[in-house]
Short mmCIF file of C-alpha atoms in Angstrom, two decimals:
data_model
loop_
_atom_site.label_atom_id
_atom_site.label_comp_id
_atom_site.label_asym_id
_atom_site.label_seq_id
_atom_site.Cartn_x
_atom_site.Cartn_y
_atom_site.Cartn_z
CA UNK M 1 -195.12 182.11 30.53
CA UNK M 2 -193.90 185.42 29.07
CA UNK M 3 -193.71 185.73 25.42
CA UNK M 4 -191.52 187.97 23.47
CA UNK M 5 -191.62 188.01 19.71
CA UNK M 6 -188.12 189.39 18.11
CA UNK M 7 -186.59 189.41 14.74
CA UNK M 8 -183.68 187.06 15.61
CA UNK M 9 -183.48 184.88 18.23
CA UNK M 10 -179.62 183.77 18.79
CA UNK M 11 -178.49 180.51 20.64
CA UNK M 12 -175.45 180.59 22.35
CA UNK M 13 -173.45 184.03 22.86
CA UNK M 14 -169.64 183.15 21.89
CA UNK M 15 -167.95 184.29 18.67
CA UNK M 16 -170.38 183.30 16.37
CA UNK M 17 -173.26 184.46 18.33
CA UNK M 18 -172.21 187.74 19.63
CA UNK M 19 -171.02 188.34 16.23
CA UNK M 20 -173.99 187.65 14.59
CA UNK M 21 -176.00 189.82 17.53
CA UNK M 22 -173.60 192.63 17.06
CA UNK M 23 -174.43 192.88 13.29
CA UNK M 24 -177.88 192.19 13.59
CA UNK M 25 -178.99 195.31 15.90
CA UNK M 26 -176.47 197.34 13.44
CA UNK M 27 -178.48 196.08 11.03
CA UNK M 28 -181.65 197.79 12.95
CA UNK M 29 -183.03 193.81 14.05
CA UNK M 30 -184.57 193.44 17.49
CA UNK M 31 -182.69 190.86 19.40
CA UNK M 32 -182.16 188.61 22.05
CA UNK M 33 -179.44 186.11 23.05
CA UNK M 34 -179.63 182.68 25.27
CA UNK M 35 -176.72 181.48 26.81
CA UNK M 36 -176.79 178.68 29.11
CA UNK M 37 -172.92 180.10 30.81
CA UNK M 38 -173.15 182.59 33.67
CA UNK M 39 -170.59 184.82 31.30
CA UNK M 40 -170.35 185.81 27.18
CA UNK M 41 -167.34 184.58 25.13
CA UNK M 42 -166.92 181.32 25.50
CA UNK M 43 -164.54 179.04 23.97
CA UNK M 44 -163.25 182.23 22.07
CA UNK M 45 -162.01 183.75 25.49
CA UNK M 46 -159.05 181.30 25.51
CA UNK M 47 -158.41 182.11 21.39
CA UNK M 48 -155.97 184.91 20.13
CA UNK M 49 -155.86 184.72 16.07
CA UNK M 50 -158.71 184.78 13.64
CA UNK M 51 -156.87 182.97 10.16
CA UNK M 52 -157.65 180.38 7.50
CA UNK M 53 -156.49 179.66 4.13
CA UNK M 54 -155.08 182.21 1.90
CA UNK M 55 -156.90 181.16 -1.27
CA UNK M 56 -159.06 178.65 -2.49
CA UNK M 57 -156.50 176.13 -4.35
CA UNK M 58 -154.84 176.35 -0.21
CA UNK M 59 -158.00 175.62 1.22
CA UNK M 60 -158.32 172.41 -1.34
CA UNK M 61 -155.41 171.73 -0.66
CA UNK M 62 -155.64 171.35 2.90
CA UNK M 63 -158.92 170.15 3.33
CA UNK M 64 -160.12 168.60 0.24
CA UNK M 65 -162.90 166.53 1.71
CA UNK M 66 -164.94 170.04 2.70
CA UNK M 67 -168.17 171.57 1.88
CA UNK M 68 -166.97 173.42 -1.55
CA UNK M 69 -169.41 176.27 -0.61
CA UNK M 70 -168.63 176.69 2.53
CA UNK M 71 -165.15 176.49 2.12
CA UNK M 72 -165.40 179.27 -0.56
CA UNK M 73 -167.32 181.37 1.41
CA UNK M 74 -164.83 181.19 4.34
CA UNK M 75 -161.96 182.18 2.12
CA UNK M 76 -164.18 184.85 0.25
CA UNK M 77 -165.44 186.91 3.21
CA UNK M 78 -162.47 186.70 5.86
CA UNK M 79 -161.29 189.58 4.83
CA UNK M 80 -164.77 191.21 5.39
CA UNK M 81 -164.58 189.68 8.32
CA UNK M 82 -161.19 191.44 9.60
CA UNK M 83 -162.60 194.57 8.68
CA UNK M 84 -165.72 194.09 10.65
CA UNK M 85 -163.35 193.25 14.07
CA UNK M 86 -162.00 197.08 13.53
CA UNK M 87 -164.68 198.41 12.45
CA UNK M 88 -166.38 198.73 15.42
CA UNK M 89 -163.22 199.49 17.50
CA UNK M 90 -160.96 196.33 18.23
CA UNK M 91 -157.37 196.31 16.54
CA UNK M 92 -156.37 193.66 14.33
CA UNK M 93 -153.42 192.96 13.44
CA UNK M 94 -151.42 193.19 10.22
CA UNK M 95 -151.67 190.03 8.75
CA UNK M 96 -148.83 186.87 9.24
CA UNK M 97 -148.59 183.33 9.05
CA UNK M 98 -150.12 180.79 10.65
CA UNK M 99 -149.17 177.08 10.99
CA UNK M 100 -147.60 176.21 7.46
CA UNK M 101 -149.82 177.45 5.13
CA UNK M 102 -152.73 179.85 6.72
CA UNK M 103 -152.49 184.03 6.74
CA UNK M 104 -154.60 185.49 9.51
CA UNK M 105 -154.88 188.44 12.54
CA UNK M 106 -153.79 188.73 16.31
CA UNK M 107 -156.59 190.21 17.81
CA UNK M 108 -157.78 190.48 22.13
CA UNK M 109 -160.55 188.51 21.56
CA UNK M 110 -161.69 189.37 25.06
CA UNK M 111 -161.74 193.14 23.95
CA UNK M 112 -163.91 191.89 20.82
CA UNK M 113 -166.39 189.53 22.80
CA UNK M 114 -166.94 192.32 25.20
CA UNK M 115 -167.67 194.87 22.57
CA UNK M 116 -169.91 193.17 21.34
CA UNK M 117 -171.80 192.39 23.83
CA UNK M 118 -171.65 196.92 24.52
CA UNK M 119 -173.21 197.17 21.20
CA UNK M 120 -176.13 194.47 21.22
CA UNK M 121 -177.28 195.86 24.93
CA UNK M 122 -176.69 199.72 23.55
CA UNK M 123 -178.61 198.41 20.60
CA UNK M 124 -181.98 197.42 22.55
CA UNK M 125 -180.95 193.80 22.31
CA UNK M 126 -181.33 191.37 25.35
CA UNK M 127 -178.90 189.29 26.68
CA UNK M 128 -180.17 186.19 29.11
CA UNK M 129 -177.33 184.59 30.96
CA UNK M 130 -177.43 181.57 33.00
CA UNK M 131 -180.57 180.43 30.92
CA UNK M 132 -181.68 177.36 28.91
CA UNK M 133 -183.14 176.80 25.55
CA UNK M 134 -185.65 173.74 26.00
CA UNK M 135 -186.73 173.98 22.16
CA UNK M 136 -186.98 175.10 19.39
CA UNK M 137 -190.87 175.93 18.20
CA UNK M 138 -191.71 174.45 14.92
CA UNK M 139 -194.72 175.42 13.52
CA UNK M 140 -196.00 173.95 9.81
CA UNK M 141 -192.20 173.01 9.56
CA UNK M 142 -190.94 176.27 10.31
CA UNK M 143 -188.76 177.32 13.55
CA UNK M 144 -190.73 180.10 15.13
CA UNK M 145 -188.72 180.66 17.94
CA UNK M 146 -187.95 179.06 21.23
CA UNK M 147 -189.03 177.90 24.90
CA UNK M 148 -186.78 178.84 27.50
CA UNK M 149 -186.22 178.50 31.01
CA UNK M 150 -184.17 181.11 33.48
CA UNK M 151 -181.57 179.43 36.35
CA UNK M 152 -184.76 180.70 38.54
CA UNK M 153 -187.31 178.29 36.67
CA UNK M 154 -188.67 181.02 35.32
CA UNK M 155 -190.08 179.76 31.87
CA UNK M 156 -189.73 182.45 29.09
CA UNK M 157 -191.30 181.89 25.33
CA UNK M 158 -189.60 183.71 22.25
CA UNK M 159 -191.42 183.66 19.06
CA UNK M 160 -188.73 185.23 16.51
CA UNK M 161 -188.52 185.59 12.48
CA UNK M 162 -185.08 183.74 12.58
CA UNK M 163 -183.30 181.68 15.53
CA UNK M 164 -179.65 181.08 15.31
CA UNK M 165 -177.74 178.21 16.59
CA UNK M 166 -174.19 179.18 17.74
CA UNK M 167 -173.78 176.90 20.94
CA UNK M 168 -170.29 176.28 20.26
CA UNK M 169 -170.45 172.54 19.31
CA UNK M 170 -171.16 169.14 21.32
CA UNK M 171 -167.77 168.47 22.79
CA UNK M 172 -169.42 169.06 26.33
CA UNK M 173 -171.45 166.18 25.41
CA UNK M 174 -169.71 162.69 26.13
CA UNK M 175 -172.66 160.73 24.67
CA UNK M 176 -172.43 163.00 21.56
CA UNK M 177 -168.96 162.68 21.46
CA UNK M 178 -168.61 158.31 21.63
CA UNK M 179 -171.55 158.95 18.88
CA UNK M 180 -169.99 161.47 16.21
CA UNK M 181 -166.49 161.36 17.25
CA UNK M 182 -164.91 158.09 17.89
CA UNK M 183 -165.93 155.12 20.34
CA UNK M 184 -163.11 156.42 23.02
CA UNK M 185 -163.82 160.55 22.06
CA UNK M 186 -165.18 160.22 25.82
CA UNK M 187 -161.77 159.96 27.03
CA UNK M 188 -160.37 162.83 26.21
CA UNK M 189 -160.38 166.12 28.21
CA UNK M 190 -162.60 169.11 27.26
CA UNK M 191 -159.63 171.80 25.94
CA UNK M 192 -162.96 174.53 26.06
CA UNK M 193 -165.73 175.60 27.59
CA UNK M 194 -167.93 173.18 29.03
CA UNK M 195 -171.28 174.58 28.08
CA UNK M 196 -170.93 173.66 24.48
CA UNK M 197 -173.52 170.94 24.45
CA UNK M 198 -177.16 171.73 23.38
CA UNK M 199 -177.09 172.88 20.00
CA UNK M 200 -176.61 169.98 18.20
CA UNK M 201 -179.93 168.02 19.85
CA UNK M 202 -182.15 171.01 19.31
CA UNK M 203 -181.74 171.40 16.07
CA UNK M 204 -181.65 167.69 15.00
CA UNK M 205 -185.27 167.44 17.02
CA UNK M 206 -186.45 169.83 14.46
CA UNK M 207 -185.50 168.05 11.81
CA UNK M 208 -181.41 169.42 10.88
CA UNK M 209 -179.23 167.10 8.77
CA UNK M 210 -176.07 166.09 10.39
CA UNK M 211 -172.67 165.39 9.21
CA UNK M 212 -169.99 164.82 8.31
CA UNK M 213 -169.65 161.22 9.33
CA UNK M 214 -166.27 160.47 10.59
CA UNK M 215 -165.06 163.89 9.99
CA UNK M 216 -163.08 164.00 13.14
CA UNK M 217 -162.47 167.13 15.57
CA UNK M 218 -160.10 169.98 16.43
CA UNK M 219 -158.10 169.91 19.42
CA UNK M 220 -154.28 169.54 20.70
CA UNK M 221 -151.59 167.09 22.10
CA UNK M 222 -151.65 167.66 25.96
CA UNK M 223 -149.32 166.05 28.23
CA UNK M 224 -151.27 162.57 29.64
CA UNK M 225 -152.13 162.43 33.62
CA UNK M 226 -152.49 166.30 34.34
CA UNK M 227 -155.92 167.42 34.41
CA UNK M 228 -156.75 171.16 33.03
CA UNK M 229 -156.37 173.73 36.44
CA UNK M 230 -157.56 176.75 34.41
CA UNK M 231 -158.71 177.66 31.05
CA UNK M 232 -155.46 179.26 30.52
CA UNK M 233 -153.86 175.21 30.29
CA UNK M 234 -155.42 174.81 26.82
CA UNK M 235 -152.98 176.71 25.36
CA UNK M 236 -150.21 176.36 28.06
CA UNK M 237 -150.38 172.69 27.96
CA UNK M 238 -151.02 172.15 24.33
CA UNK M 239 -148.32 170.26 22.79
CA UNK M 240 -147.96 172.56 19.73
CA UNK M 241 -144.33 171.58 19.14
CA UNK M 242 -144.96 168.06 17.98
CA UNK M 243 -144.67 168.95 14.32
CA UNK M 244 -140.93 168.90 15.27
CA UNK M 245 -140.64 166.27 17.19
CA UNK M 246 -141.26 162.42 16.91
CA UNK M 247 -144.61 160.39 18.30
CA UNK M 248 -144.53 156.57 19.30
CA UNK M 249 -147.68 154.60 19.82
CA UNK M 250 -147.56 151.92 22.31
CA UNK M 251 -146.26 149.37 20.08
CA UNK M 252 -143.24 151.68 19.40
CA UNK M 253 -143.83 152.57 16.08
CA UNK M 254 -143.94 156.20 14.31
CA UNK M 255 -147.83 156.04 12.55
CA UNK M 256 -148.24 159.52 11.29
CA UNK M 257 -146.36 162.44 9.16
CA UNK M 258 -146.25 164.89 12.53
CA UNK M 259 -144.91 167.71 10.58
CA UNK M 260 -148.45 168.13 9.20
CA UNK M 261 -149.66 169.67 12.06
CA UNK M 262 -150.73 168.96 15.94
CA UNK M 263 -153.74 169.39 15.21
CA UNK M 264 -153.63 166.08 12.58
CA UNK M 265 -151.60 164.48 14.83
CA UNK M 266 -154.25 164.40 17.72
CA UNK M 267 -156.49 163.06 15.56
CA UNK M 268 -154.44 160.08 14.56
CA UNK M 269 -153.29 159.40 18.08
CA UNK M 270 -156.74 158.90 18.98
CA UNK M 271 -156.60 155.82 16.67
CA UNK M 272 -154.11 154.21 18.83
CA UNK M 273 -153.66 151.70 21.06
CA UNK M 274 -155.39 153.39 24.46
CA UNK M 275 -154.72 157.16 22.75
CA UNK M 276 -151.67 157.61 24.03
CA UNK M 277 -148.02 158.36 23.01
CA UNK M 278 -144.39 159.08 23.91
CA UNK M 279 -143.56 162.92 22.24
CA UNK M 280 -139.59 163.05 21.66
CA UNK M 281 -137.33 165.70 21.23
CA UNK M 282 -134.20 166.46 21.22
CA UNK M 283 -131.98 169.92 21.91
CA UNK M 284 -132.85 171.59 18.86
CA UNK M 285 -136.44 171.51 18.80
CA UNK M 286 -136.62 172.23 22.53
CA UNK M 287 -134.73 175.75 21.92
CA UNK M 288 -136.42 176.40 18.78
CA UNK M 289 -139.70 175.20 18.84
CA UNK M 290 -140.57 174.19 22.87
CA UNK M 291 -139.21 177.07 24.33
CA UNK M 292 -140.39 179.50 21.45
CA UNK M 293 -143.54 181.11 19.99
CA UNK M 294 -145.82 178.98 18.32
CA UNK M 295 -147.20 181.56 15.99
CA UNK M 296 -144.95 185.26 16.01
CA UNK M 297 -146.18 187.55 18.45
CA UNK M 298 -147.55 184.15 21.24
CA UNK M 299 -146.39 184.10 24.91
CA UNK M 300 -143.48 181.49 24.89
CA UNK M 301 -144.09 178.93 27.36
CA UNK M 302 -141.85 175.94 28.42
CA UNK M 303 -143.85 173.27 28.33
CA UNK M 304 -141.56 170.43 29.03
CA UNK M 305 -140.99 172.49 32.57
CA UNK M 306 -144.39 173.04 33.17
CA UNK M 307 -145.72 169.35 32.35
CA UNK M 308 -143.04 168.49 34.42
CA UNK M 309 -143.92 170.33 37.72
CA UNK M 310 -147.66 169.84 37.14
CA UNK M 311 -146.77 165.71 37.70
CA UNK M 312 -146.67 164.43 34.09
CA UNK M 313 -144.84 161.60 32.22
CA UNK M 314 -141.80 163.45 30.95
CA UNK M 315 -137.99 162.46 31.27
CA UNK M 316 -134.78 163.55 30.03
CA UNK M 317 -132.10 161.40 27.92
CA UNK M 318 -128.59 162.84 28.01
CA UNK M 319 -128.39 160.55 25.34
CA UNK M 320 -129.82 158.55 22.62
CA UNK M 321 -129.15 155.29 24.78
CA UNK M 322 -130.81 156.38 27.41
CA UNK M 323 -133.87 156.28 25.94
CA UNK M 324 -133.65 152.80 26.15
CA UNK M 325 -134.27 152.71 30.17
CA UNK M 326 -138.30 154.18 30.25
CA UNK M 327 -139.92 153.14 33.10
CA UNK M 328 -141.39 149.96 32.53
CA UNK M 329 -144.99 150.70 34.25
CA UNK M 330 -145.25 153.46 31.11
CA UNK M 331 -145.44 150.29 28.86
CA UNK M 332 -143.18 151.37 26.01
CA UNK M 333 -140.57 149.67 24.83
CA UNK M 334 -137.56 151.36 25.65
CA UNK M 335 -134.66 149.87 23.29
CA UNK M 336 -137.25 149.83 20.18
CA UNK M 337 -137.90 153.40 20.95
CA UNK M 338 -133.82 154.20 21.02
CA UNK M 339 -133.55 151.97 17.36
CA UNK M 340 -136.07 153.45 15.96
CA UNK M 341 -135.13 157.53 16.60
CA UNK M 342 -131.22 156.36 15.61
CA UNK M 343 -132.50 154.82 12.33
CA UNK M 344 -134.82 157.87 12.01
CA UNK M 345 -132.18 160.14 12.32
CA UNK M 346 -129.85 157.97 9.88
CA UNK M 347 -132.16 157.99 6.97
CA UNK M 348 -132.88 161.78 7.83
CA UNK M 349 -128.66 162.32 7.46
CA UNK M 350 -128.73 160.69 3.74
CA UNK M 351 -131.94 161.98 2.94
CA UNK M 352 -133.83 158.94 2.91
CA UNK M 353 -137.62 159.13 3.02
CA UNK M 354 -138.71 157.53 6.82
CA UNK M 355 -142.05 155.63 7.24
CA UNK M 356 -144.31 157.24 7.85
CA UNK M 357 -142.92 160.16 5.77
CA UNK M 358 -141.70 164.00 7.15
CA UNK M 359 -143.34 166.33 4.31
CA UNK M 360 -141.69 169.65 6.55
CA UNK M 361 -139.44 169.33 9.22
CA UNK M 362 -136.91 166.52 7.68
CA UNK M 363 -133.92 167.44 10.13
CA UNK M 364 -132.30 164.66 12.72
CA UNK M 365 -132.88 164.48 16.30
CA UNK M 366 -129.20 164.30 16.92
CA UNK M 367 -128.72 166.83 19.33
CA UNK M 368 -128.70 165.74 22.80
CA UNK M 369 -130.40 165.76 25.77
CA UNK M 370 -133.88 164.04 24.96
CA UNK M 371 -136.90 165.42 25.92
CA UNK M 372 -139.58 163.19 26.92
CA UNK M 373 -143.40 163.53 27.11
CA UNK M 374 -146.50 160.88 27.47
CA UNK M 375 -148.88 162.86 25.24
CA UNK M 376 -152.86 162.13 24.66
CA UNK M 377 -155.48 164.28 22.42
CA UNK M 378 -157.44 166.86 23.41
CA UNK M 379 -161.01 168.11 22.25
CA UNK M 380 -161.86 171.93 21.19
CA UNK M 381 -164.66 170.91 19.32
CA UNK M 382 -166.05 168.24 16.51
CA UNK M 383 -166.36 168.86 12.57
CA UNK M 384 -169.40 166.71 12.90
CA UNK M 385 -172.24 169.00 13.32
CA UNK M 386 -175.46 170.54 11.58
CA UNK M 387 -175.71 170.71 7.71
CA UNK M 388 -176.04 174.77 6.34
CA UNK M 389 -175.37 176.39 3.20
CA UNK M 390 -173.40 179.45 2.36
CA UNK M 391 -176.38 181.33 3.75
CA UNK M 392 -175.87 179.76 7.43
CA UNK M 393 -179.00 178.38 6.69
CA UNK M 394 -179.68 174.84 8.35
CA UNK M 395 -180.36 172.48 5.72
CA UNK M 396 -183.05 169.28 6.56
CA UNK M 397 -182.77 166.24 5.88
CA UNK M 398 -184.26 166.72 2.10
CA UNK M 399 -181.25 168.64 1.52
CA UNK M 400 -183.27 172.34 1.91
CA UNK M 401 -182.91 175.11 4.15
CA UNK M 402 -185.74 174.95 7.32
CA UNK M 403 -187.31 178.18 7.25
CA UNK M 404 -186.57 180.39 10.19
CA UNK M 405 -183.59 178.50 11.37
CA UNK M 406 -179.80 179.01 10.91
CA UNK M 407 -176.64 178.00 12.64
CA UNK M 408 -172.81 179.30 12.73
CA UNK M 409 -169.53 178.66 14.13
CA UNK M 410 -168.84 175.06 15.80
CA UNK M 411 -172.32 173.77 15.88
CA UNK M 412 -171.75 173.42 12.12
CA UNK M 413 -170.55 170.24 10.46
CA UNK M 414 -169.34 169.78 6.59
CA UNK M 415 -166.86 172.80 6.29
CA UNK M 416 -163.90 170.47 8.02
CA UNK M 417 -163.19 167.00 7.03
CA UNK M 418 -160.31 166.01 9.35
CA UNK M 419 -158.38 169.08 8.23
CA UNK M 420 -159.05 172.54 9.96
CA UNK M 421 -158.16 175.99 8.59
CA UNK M 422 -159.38 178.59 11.57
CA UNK M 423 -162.74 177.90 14.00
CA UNK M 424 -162.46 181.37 14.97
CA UNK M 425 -162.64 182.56 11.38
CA UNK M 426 -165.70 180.06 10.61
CA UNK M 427 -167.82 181.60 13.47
CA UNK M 428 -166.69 185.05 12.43
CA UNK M 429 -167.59 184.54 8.58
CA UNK M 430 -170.62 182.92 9.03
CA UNK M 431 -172.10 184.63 12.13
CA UNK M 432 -172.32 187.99 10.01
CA UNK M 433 -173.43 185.67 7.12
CA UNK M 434 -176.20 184.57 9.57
CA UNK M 435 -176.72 188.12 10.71
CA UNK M 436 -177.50 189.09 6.80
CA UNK M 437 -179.80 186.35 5.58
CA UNK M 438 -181.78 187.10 9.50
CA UNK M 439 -181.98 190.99 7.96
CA UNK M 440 -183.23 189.38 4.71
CA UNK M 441 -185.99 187.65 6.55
CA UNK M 442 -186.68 190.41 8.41
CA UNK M 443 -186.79 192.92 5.69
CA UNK M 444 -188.68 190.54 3.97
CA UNK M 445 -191.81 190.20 6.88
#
């Protein structure tokens, strides 16, 4: 077996990894990255902002059931983090809103991963693609590195100062997922990369707290029946303009504020009777908010077209009776549906607070034609994950850091608690936070 002994040994080479490699051999560390993928990037290949809160009382706010460290040191160092991106070359953008209530930066994350990657090989870093960690070494209860083993069976041992876990998350794990997520989490498709998987069991077998327990996951409504062609479909197909429209479980009821966000909403839909629901809208949000941008400078895609030509459950009303002829073999029912948008749109007219409530968007759906979608939740990643502290340092079950190891970006768990303010920002923030305390260490040796 060849062995290799290295100041930082880094899991998994998407955003939080390549980040964290990128600022290491700045930082004059001796490198090398696993990644199980034949490629770099990962998940963050199909991204296009980095944003989260704008301030701390937002970020409480908006997820109040957070790490408080970790939350403050997201919100702290983003900005650090933007001027990171440019510094070594990749434009960010001027800064504009995102969702209600985040601030944050277009960037080509594709340009970013890729630069990255220029400066860790430039650097006298190694990158080994297509290869798996088999695990971590602990020695007297330190992580001393890793075993490894190439697509070729070659088996490769790294002995390193600090290893870094930035696999991405579980999501690619459906046994993970029932566990951590939710008893049906297995049904839903995988809106990212599917080698996000190993992080999570490596670390826990030496000895990584978990949590949080029932914290949920990040992911988007998606039309139901149409299978993902192309990692371009998790944003194409992602139902973003549900905060404008109305959801019905099976049982025909409204059971969440959707104006909250999408990203809430596929959460709750989980909950439901078999995970699915019927997305309406009417004329205005299809011109406004189907048919437009997302977030200001996004390619506009119609998605009601496109779920329609790729086979889904969609339909048009020309009116607000018609919604009362679904097909019966979707199982709703059709004349429950029609009362309950009319009385919707009636207490929306007065002003009259609906059940469950509209905190945002409180106009009618009174505009005809009706446009009709069968929706279900898709997974980008859990908020369940390993315990670190504002250091990126994994955390055992005693509540203190394991010397040697750390872990950023989606492998994480604690900093979301079924709210979400920006995975690309977390693995940005904390993979150069990782980066530091592995220059500590090393500085330190």
């Amino acid at each position: 077996m060849h062995t290799d002994d290295v100041d930082l040994l880094i899991i998994g080479a998407g955003m939080a990894g390549l980040t964290a490699g990128a600022r290491a051999v700045r930082n004059g560390l001796s490198v090398v990255i696993v990644e199980i993928g034949t490629d770099v990037g990962g998940s963050a290949r199909f991204a296009g902002y980095a944003w989260t809160a704008p301030s701390h009382d937002v970020m409480d706010e908006h997820n109040p059931r957070g790490d408080i460290a970790l939350k403050r040191a997201l919100v702290d160092r983003f900005a650090d983090g933007i001027a990171w991106i440019r510094s070594i070359g990749v434009e960010a953008k001027d800064a504009q809103r995102i969702l209600s209530f985040g601030r944050g930066h277009q960037f080509d994350t594709n340009h970013y991963v890729d630069t990255c990657r220029r400066l860790i090989v430039e650097g006298g870093g190694e990158l080994l693609l297509g290869t798996d960690t088999e695990r971590l070494v602990v020695e007297h209860g330190v992580v001393v590195g890793a075993d490894l083993t190439a697509a070729d069976g070659t088996r490769r041992h790294v002995r390193a100062r600090t290893t870094l876990m930035a696999t991405g998350g579980f999501q690619g794990d459906l046994a993970l997922r029932t566990a951590h997520v939710h008893p049906h989490a297995d049904r839903m498709q995988l809106r990212s990369n599917p080698h996000s998987r190993g992080g999570y069991r490596l670390a826990t077998q030496a000895g990584a707290a978990t949590g949080g327990d029932d914290a949920g996951f990040y992911g988007h409504l998606i039309p139901s029946g149409i299978p993902f062609a192309d990692p371009a479909d998790f944003v194409d197909m992602s139902l973003y303009y549900s905060e404008h429209a109305l959801l019905f479980n099976l049982q025909s009821d409204r059971f969440v504020d959707e104006t909250l966000g999408d990203h809430l909403t596929a959460m709750a839909l989980l909950e439901q009777p078999e995970g699915r629901g019927l997305l309406i809208a009417d004329a205005r949000v299809f011109r406004d908010w189907i048919v437009g941008s997302y977030v200001e400078g996004a390619v506009a895609v119609d998605k009601f077209a496109l779920a329609s030509k790729r086979g889904g459950r969609v339909g048009l009303a020309e009116d607000l009776d018609e919604l009362a002829y679904l097909p019966e073999e979707w199982g709703y029912r059709g004349e429950a549906i029609r009362n309950a948008v009319k009385l919707f749109n009636e207490q929306a007219s007065v002003g009259a607070e609906p059940v469950p409530g509209r905190e945002l968007d409180r106009l009618p759906l009174d505009e005809p034609p009706y446009y009709v979608i069968e929706t279900v939740p898709a997974i980008t990643f859990p908020f369940h994950g390993v315990r670190i502290d504002d250091r990126a340092r994994v955390l055992g079950e005693d509540g203190r850091p394991i010397g040697g190891l750390l872990a950023a970006g989606s492998d994480t768990g604690g900093l979301w608690h079924r709210a979400y303010a920006g995975g690309l920002a977390s693995a940005l923030v904390f993979g150069l936070t990782a980066a530091d305390t592995a220059t500590e260490t090393a500085h330190r040796s």
